[in-house]
mmCIF file of C-alpha atoms in Angstrom:
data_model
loop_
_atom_site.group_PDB
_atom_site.id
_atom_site.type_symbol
_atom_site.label_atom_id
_atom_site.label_comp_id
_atom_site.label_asym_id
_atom_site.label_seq_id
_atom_site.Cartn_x
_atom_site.Cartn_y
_atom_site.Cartn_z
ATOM 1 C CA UNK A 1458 58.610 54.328 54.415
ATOM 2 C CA UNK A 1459 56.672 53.482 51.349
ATOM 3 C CA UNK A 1460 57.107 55.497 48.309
ATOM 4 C CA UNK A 1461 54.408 55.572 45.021
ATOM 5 C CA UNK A 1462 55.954 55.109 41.843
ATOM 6 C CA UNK A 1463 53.496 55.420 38.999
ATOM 7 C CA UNK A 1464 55.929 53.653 36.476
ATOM 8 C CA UNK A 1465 56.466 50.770 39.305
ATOM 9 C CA UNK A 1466 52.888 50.145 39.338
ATOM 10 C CA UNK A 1467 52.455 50.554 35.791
ATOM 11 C CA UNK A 1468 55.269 47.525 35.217
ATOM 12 C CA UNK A 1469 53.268 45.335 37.817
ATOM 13 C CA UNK A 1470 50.031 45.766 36.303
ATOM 14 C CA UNK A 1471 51.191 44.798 33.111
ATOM 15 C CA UNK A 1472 53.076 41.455 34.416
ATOM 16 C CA UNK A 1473 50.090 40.198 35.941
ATOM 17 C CA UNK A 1474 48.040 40.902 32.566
ATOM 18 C CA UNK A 1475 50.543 38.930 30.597
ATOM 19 C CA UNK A 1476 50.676 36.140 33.637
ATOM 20 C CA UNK A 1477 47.140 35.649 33.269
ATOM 21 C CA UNK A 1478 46.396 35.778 29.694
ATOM 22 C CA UNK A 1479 49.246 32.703 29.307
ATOM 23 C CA UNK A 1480 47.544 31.122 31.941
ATOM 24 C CA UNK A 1481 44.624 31.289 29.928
ATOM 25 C CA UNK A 1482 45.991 30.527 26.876
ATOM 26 C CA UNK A 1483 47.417 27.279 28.582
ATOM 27 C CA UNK A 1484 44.127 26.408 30.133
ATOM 28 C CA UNK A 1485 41.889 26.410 26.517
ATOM 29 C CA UNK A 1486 45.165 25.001 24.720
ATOM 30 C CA UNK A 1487 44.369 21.964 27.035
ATOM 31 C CA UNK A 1488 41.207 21.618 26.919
ATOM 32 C CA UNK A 1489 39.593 19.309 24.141
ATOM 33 C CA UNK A 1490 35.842 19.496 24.007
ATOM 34 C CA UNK A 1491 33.339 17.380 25.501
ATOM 35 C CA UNK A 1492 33.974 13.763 25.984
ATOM 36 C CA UNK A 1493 31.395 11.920 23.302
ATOM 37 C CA UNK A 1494 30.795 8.625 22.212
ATOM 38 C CA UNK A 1495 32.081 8.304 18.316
ATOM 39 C CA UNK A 1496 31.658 5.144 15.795
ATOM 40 C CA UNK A 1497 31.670 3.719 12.492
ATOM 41 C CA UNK A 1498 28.753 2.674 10.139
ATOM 42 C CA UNK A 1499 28.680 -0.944 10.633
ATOM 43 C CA UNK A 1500 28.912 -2.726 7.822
ATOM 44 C CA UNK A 1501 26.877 -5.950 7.698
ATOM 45 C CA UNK A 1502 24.851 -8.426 5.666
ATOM 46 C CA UNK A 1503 20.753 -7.633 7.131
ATOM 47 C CA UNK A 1504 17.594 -9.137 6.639
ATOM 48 C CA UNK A 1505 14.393 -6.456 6.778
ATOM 49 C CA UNK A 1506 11.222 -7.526 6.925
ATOM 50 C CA UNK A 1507 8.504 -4.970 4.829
ATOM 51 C CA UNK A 1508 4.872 -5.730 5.749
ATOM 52 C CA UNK A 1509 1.888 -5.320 3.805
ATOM 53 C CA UNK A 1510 -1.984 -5.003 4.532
ATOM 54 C CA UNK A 1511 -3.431 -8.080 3.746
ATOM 55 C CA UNK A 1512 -6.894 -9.233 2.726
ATOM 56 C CA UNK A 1513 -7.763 -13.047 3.623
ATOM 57 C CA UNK A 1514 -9.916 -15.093 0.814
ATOM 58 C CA UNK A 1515 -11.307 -18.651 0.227
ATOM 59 C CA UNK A 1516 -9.630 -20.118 -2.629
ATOM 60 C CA UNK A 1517 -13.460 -20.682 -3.638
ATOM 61 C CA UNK A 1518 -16.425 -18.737 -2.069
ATOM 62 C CA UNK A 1519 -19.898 -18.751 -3.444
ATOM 63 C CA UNK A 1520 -23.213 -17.623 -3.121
ATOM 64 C CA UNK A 1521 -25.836 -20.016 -2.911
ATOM 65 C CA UNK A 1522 -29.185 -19.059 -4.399
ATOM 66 C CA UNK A 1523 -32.580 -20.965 -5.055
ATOM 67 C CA UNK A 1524 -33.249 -22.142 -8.697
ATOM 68 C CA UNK A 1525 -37.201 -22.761 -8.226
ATOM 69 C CA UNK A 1526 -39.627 -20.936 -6.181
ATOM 70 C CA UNK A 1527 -41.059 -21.942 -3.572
ATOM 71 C CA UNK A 1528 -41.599 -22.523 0.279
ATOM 72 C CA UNK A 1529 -38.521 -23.429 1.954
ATOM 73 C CA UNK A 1530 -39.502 -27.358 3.348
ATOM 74 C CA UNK A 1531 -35.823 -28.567 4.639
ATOM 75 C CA UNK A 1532 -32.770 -27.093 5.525
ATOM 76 C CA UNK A 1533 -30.322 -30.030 6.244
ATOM 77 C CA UNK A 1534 -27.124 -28.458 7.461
ATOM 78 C CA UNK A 1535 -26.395 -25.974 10.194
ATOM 79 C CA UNK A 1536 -24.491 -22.313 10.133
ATOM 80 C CA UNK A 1537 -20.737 -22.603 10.345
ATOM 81 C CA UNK A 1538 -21.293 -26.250 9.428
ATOM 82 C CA UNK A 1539 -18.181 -28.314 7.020
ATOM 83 C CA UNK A 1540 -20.290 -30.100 4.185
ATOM 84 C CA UNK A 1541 -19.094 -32.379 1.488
ATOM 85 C CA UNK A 1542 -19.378 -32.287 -2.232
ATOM 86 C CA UNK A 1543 -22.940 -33.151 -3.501
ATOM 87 C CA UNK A 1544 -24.318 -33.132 0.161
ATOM 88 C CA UNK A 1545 -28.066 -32.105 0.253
ATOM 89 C CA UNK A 1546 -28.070 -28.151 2.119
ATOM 90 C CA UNK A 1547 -31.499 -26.958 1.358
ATOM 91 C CA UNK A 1548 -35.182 -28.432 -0.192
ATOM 92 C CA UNK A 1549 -37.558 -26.155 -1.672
ATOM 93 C CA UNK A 1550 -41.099 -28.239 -1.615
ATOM 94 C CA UNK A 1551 -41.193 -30.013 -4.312
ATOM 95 C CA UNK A 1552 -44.943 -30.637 -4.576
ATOM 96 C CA UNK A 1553 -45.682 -29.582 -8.084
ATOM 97 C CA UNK A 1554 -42.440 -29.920 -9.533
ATOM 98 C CA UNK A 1555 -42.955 -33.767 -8.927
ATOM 99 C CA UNK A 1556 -46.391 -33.051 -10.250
ATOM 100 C CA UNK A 1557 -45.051 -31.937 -13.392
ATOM 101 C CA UNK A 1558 -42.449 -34.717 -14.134
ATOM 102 C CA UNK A 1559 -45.203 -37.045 -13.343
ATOM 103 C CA UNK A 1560 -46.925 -35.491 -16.670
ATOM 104 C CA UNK A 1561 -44.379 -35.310 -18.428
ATOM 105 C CA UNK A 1562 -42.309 -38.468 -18.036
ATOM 106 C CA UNK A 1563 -46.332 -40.409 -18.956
ATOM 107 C CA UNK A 1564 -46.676 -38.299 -22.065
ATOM 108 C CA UNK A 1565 -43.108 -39.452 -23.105
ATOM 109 C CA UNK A 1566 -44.240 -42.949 -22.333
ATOM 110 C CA UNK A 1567 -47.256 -42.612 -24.605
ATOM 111 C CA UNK A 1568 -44.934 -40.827 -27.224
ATOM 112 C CA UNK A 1569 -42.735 -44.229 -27.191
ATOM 113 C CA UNK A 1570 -45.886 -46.559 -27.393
ATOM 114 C CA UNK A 1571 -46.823 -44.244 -30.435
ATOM 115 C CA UNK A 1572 -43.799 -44.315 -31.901
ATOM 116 C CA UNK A 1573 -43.329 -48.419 -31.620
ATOM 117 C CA UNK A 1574 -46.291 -48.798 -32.805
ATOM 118 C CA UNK A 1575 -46.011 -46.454 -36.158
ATOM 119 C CA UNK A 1576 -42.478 -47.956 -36.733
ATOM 120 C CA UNK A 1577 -43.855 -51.495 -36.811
ATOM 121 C CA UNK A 1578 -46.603 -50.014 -39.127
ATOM 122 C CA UNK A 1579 -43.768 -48.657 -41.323
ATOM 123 C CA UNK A 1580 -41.597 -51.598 -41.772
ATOM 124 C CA UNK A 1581 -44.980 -53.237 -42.998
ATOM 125 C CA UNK A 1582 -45.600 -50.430 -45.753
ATOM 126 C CA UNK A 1583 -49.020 -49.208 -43.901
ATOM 127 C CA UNK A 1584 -47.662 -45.918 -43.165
ATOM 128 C CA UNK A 1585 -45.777 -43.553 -45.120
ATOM 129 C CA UNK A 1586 -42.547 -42.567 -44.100
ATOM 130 C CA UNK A 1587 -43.432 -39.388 -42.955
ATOM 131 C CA UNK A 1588 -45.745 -40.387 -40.340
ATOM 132 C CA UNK A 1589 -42.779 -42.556 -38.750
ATOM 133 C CA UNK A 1590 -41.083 -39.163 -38.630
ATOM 134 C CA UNK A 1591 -43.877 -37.514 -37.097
ATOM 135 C CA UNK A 1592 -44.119 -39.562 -34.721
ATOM 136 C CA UNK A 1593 -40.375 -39.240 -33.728
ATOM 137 C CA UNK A 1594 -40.150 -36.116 -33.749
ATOM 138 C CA UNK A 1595 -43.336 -36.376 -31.027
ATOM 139 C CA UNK A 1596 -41.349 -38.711 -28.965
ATOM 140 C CA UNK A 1597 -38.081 -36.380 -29.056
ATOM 141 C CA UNK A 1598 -40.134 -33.157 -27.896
ATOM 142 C CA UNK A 1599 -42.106 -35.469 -25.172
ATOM 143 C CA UNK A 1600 -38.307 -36.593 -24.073
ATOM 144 C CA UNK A 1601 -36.831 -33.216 -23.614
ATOM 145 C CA UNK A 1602 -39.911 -31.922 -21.756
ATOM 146 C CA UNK A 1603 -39.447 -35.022 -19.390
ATOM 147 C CA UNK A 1604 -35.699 -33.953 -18.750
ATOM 148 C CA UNK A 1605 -36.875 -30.615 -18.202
ATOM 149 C CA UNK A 1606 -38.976 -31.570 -15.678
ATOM 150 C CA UNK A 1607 -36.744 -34.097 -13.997
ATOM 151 C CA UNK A 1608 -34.432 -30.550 -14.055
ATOM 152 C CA UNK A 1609 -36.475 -28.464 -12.377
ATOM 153 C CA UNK A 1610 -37.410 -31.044 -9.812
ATOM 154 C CA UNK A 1611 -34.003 -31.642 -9.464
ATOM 155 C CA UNK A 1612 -33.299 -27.962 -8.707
ATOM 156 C CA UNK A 1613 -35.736 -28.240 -5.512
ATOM 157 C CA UNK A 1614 -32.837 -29.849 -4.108
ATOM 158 C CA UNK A 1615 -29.482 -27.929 -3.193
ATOM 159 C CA UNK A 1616 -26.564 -29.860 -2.994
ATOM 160 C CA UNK A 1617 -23.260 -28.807 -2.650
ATOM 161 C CA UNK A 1618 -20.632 -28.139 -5.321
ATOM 162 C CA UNK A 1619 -17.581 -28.638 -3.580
ATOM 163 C CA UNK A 1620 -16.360 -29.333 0.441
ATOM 164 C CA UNK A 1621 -16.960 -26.134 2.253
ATOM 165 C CA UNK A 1622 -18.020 -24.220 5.150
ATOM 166 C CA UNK A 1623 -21.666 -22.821 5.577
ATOM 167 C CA UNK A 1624 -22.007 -19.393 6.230
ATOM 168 C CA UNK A 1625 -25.198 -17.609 8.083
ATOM 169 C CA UNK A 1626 -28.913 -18.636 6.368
ATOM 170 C CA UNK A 1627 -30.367 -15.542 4.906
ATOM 171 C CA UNK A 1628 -33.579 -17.477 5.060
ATOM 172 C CA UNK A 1629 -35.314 -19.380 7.215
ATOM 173 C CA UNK A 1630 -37.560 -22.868 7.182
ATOM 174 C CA UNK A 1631 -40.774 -22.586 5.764
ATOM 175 C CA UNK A 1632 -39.922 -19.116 3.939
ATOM 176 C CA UNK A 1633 -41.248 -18.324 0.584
ATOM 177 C CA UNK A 1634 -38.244 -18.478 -1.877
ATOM 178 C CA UNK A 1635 -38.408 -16.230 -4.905
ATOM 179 C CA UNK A 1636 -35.837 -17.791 -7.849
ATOM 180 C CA UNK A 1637 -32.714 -16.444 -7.945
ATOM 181 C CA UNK A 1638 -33.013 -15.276 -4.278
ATOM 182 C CA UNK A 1639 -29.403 -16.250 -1.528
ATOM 183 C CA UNK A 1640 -29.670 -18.770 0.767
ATOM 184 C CA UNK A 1641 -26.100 -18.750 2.114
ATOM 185 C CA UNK A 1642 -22.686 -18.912 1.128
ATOM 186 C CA UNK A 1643 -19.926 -21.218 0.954
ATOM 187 C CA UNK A 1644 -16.971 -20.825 1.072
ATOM 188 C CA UNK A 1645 -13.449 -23.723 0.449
ATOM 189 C CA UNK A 1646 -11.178 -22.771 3.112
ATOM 190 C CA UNK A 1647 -8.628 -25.921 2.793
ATOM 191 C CA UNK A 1648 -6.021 -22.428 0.667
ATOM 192 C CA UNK A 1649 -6.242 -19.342 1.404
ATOM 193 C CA UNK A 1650 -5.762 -16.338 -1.090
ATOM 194 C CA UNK A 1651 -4.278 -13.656 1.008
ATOM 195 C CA UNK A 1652 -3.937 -9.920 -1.283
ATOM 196 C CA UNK A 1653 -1.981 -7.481 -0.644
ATOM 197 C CA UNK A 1654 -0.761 -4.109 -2.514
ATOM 198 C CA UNK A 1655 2.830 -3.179 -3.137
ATOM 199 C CA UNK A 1656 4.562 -0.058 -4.243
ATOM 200 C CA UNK A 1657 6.108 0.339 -7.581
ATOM 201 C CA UNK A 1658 9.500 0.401 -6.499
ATOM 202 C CA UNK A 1659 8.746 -3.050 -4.066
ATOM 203 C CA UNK A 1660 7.395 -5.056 -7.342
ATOM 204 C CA UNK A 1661 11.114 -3.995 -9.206
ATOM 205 C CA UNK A 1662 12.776 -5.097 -6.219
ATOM 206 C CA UNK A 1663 10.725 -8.334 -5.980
ATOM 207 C CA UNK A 1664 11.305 -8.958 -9.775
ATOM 208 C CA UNK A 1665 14.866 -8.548 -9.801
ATOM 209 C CA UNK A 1666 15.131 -11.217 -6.864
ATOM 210 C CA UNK A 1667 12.703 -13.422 -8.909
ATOM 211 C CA UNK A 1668 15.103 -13.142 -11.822
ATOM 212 C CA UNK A 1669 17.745 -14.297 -9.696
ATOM 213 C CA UNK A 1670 16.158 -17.151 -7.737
ATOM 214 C CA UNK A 1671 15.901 -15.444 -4.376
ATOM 215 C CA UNK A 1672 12.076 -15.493 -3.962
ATOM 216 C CA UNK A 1673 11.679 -16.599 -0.321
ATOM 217 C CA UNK A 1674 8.415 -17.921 1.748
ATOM 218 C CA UNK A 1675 6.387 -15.014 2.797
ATOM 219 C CA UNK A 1676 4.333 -15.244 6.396
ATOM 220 C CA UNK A 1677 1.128 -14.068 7.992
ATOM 221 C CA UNK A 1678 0.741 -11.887 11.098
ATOM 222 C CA UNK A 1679 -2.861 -12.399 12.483
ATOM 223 C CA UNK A 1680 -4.839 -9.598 13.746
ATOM 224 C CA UNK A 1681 -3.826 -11.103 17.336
ATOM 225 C CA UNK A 1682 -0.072 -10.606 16.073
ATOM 226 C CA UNK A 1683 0.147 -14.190 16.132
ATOM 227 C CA UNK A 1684 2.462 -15.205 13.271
ATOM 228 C CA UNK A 1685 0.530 -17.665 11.074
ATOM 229 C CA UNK A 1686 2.328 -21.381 11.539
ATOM 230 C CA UNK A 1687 1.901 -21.931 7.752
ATOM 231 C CA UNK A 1688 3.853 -20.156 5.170
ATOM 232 C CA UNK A 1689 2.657 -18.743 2.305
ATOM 233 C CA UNK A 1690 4.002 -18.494 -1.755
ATOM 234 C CA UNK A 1691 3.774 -15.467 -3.847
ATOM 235 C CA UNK A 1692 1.683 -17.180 -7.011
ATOM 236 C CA UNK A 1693 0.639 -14.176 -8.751
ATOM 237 C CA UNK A 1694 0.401 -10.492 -9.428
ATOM 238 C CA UNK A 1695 -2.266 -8.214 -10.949
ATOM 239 C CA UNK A 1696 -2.122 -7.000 -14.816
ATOM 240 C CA UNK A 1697 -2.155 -3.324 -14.087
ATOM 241 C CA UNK A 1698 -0.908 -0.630 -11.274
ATOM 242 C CA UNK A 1699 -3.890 1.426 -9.820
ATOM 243 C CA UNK A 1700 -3.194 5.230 -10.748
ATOM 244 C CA UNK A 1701 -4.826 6.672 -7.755
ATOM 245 C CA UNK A 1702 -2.781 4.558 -5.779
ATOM 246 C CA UNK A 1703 0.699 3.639 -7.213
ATOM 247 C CA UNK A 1704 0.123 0.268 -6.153
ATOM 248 C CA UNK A 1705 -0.230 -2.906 -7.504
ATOM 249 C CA UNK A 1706 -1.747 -6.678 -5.743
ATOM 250 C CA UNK A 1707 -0.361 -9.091 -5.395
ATOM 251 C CA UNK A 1708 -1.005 -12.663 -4.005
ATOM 252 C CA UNK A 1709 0.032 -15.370 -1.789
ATOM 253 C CA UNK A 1710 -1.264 -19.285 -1.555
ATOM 254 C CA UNK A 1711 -1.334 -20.350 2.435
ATOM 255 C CA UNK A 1712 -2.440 -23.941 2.980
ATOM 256 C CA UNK A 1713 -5.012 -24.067 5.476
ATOM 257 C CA UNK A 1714 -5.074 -27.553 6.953
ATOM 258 C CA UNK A 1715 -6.597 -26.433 10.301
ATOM 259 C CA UNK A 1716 -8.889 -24.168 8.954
ATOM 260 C CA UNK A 1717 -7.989 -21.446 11.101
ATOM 261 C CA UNK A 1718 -8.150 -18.622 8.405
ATOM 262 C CA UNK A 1719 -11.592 -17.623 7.132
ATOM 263 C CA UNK A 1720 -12.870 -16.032 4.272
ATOM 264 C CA UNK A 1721 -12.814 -11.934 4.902
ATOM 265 C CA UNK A 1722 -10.054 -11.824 7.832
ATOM 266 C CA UNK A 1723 -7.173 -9.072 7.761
ATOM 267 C CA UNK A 1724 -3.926 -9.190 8.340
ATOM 268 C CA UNK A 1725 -0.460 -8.446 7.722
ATOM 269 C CA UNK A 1726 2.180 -10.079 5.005
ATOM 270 C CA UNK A 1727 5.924 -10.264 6.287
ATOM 271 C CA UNK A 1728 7.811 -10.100 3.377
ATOM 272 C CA UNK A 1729 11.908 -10.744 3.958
ATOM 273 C CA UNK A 1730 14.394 -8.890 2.305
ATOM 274 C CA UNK A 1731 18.277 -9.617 2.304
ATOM 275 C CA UNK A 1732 20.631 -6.640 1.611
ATOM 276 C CA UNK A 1733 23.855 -7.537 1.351
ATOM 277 C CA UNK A 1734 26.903 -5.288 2.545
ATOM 278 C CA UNK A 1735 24.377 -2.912 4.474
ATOM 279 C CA UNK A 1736 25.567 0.488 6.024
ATOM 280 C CA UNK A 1737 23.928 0.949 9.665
ATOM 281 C CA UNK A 1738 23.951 3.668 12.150
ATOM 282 C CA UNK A 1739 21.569 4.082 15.121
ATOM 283 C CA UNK A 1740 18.453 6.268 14.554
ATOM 284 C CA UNK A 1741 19.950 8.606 17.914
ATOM 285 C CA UNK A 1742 22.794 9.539 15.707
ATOM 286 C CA UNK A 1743 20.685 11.687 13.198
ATOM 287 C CA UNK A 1744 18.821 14.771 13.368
ATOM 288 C CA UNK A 1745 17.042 16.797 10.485
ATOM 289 C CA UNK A 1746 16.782 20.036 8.619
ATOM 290 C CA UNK A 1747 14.231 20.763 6.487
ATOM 291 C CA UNK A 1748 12.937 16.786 6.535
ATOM 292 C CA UNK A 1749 16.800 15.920 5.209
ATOM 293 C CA UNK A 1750 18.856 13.711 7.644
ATOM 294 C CA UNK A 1751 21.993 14.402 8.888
ATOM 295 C CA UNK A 1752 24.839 12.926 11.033
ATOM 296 C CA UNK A 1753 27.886 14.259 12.414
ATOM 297 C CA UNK A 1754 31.238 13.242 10.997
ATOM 298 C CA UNK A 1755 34.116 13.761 12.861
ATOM 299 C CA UNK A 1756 37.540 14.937 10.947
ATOM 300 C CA UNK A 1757 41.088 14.290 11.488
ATOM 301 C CA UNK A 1758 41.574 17.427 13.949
ATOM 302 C CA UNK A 1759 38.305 16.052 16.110
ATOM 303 C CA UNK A 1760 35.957 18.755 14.919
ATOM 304 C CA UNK A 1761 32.393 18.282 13.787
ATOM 305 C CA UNK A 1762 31.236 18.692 10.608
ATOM 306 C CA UNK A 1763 27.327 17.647 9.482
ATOM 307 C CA UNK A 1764 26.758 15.631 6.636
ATOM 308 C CA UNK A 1765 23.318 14.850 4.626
ATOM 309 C CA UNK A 1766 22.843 11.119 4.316
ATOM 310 C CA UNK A 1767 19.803 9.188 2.406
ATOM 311 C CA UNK A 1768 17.539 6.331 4.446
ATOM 312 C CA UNK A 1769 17.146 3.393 2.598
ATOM 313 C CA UNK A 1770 15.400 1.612 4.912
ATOM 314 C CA UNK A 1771 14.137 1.814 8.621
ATOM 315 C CA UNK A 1772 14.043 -0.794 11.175
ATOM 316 C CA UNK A 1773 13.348 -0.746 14.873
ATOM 317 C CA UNK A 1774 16.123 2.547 16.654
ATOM 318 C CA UNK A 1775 18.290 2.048 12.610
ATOM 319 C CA UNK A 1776 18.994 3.065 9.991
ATOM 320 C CA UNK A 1777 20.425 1.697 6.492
ATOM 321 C CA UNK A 1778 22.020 3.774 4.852
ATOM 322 C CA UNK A 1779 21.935 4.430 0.766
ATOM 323 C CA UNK A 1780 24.443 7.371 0.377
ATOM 324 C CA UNK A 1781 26.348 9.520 2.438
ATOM 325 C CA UNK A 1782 28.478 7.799 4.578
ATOM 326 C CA UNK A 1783 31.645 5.207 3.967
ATOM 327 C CA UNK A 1784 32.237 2.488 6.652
ATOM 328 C CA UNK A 1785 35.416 4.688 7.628
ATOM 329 C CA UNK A 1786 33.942 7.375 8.790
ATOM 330 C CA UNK A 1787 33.133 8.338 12.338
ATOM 331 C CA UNK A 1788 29.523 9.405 13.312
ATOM 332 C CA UNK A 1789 28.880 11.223 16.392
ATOM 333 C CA UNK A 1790 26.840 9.054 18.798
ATOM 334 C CA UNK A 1791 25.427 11.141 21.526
ATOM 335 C CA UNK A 1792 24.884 14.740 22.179
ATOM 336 C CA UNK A 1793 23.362 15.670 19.114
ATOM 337 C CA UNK A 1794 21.555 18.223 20.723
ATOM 338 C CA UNK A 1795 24.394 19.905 22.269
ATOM 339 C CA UNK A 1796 26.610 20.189 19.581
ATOM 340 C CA UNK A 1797 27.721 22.577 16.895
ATOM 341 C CA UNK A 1798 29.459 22.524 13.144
ATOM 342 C CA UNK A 1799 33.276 23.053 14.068
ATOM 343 C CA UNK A 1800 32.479 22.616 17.426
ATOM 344 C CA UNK A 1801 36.256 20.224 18.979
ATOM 345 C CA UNK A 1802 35.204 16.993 20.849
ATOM 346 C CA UNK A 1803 37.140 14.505 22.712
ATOM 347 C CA UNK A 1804 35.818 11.128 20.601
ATOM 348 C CA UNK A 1805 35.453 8.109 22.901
ATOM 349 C CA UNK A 1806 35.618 5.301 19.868
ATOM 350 C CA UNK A 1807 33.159 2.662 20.693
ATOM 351 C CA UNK A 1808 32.876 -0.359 17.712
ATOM 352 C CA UNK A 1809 29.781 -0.530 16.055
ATOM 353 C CA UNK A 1810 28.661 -3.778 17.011
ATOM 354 C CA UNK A 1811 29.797 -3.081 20.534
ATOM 355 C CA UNK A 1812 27.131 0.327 20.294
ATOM 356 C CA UNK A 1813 24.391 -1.770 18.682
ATOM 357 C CA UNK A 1814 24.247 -4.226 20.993
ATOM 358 C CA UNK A 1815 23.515 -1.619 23.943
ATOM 359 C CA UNK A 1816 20.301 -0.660 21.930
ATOM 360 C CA UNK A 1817 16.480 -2.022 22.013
ATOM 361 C CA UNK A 1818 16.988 -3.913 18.647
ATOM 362 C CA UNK A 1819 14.790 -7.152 18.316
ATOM 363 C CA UNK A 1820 16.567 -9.991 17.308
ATOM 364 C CA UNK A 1821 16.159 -11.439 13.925
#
């Protein structure tokens, strides 16, 4: 026969209370957090490439205009054509031009007749001296105005000034040319100028590695993203910073021996950088608050705590670090998102390198 005991109960009640809340107490005292990837900064000597807008130029590009006026008779080269120095591009007719050195070079003819004559008249004592010096003086004036004529009629002639490419003909054959008025351009392709503008704080760096020898080649990315097979030299850099911009230019020298580049092209400068001792992390192992970055360091006891770093640079899925961060440290990997401050983890150590590797980095 079963008898009820209130104080029998009572006493079981309260065993299986205790049983369970050890039970529980040994089930959270074993348990460790999630299983996450952890790793260091790695620590490393890296080479970053900082690219630059870039604005292609002919070492020498020129207008070409007409010095006389006149109808346009012959045009001896073609669009696009190469010409050499002094070779004959365009002939305005000529017709009175010639006309007019005709007259003058016979006037300066008669002027020297004159003037033989009236010397031999001088030596003799006919003359006085100062029709000997008359008459000089109207041989000079009849010689200048037949150089000026041989000048102009020169000028009906275009010739080029250097070896160059033609551009497009503004003008066509048998068009009245006013003076002054463009005929083409031309334009020496065999450098290149390529410009480019540069922050303030990329012209110290780039001075402070000219100081110490370090300059390097710089290269070309074509709008094709073709890498240009000729490198290029840093020769020069504008007087002043613009103030709207906080840039300043600079510019590169490319030899051009194929001609490839033309005057007016864009593209993009490759500068390399070295930094030396560099602290890396993967881009994955950051988050932000407020546009800061932050990482997750894990302590001694396994428990997160977040920590502000600063970016000094950022290359494809990294990071470099400037401040924040000691190669000692542990950084939480993955699981950013489901993580806390304080929050216990079981860290599954992986080596930097090792966690690198397994990311889409291009090699350098």
């Amino acid at each position: 026969m079963f008898f009820y005991n209130r104080n029998s109960v009572a006493a079981v009640f309260l065993c299986l209370c205790i049983s369970f809340t050890v039970g529980c107490e040994t089930e959270h005292a074993g348990h460790k957090g999630p299983h996450l990837q952890v790793t260091n900064p790695w620590k490393t000597s890296k080479d970053i490439v900082r690219e630059y807008v870039a604005q292609v130029k002919a070492i020498q590009h020129i207008e070409l205009r007409a010095f006389e006026k006149g109808y346009l008779q012959n045009i001896f080269v073609d669009e696009g054509q190469f010409v050499k120095k002094d070779e004959k591009m365009f002939e305005i007719m000529p017709i009175v031009n010639k006309a007019e050195y005709k007259k003058a070079k016979a006037e300066a003819d008669l002027a020297r007749i004159e003037y033989k004559n009236t010397k031999q008249l001088a030596n003799k004592n006919i003359v006085s001296p100062n029709e000997l010096a008359l008459s000089k003086a109207k041989l000079d004036k009849a010689e200048a105005e037949e150089e000026l004529a041989k000048i102009h009629l020169d000028f009906t002639v275009i010739k080029a000034p250097f070896d160059g490419l033609m551009d497009k003909f503004r003008v066509r054959l048998g068009s009245l040319i006013e003076e002054g008025e463009l005929l083409s351009t031309l334009s020496d392709n065999s450098k290149m100028w390529v410009y480019f503008n540069v922050s303030e704080s990329d012209y110290l760096t780039y001075q402070a590695r000219r100081k110490q020898g370090q300059l390097e080649e710089v290269q070309l990315r074509l709008a094709n993203g073709q890498i240009f097979d000729q490198s290029g030299k840093i020769d020069t850099i504008e007087a002043d910073f613009n103030n709207e911009t906080g840039n300043i230019a600079f510019r590169a020298t490319f030899p051009n021996p194929n001609g490839l580049l033309r005057h007016g092209e864009t593209g993009n400068i490759l500068v390399t950088v070295p930094i030396e001792d560099a602290l890396i992390i993967p881009q994955k192992a950051t988050f932000e608050i407020l546009d800061k970055k932050f990482v997750y360091i894990v302590d001694e006891k396994n428990h997160l705590q977040a920590k502000q770093i600063i970016i000094r640079e950022e290359i494809p899925h990294l990071y470099i670090i400037e401040s924040g961060l000691t190669p000692t440290d542990r950084i939480l990997v993955d699981g950013i998102g489901k993580v806390e401050p304080g929050m216990e983890i079981e860290p599954d150590f992986k080596e930097p390198s090792d966690v690198i590797s397994h990311l889409d980095v291009p090699a350098e």
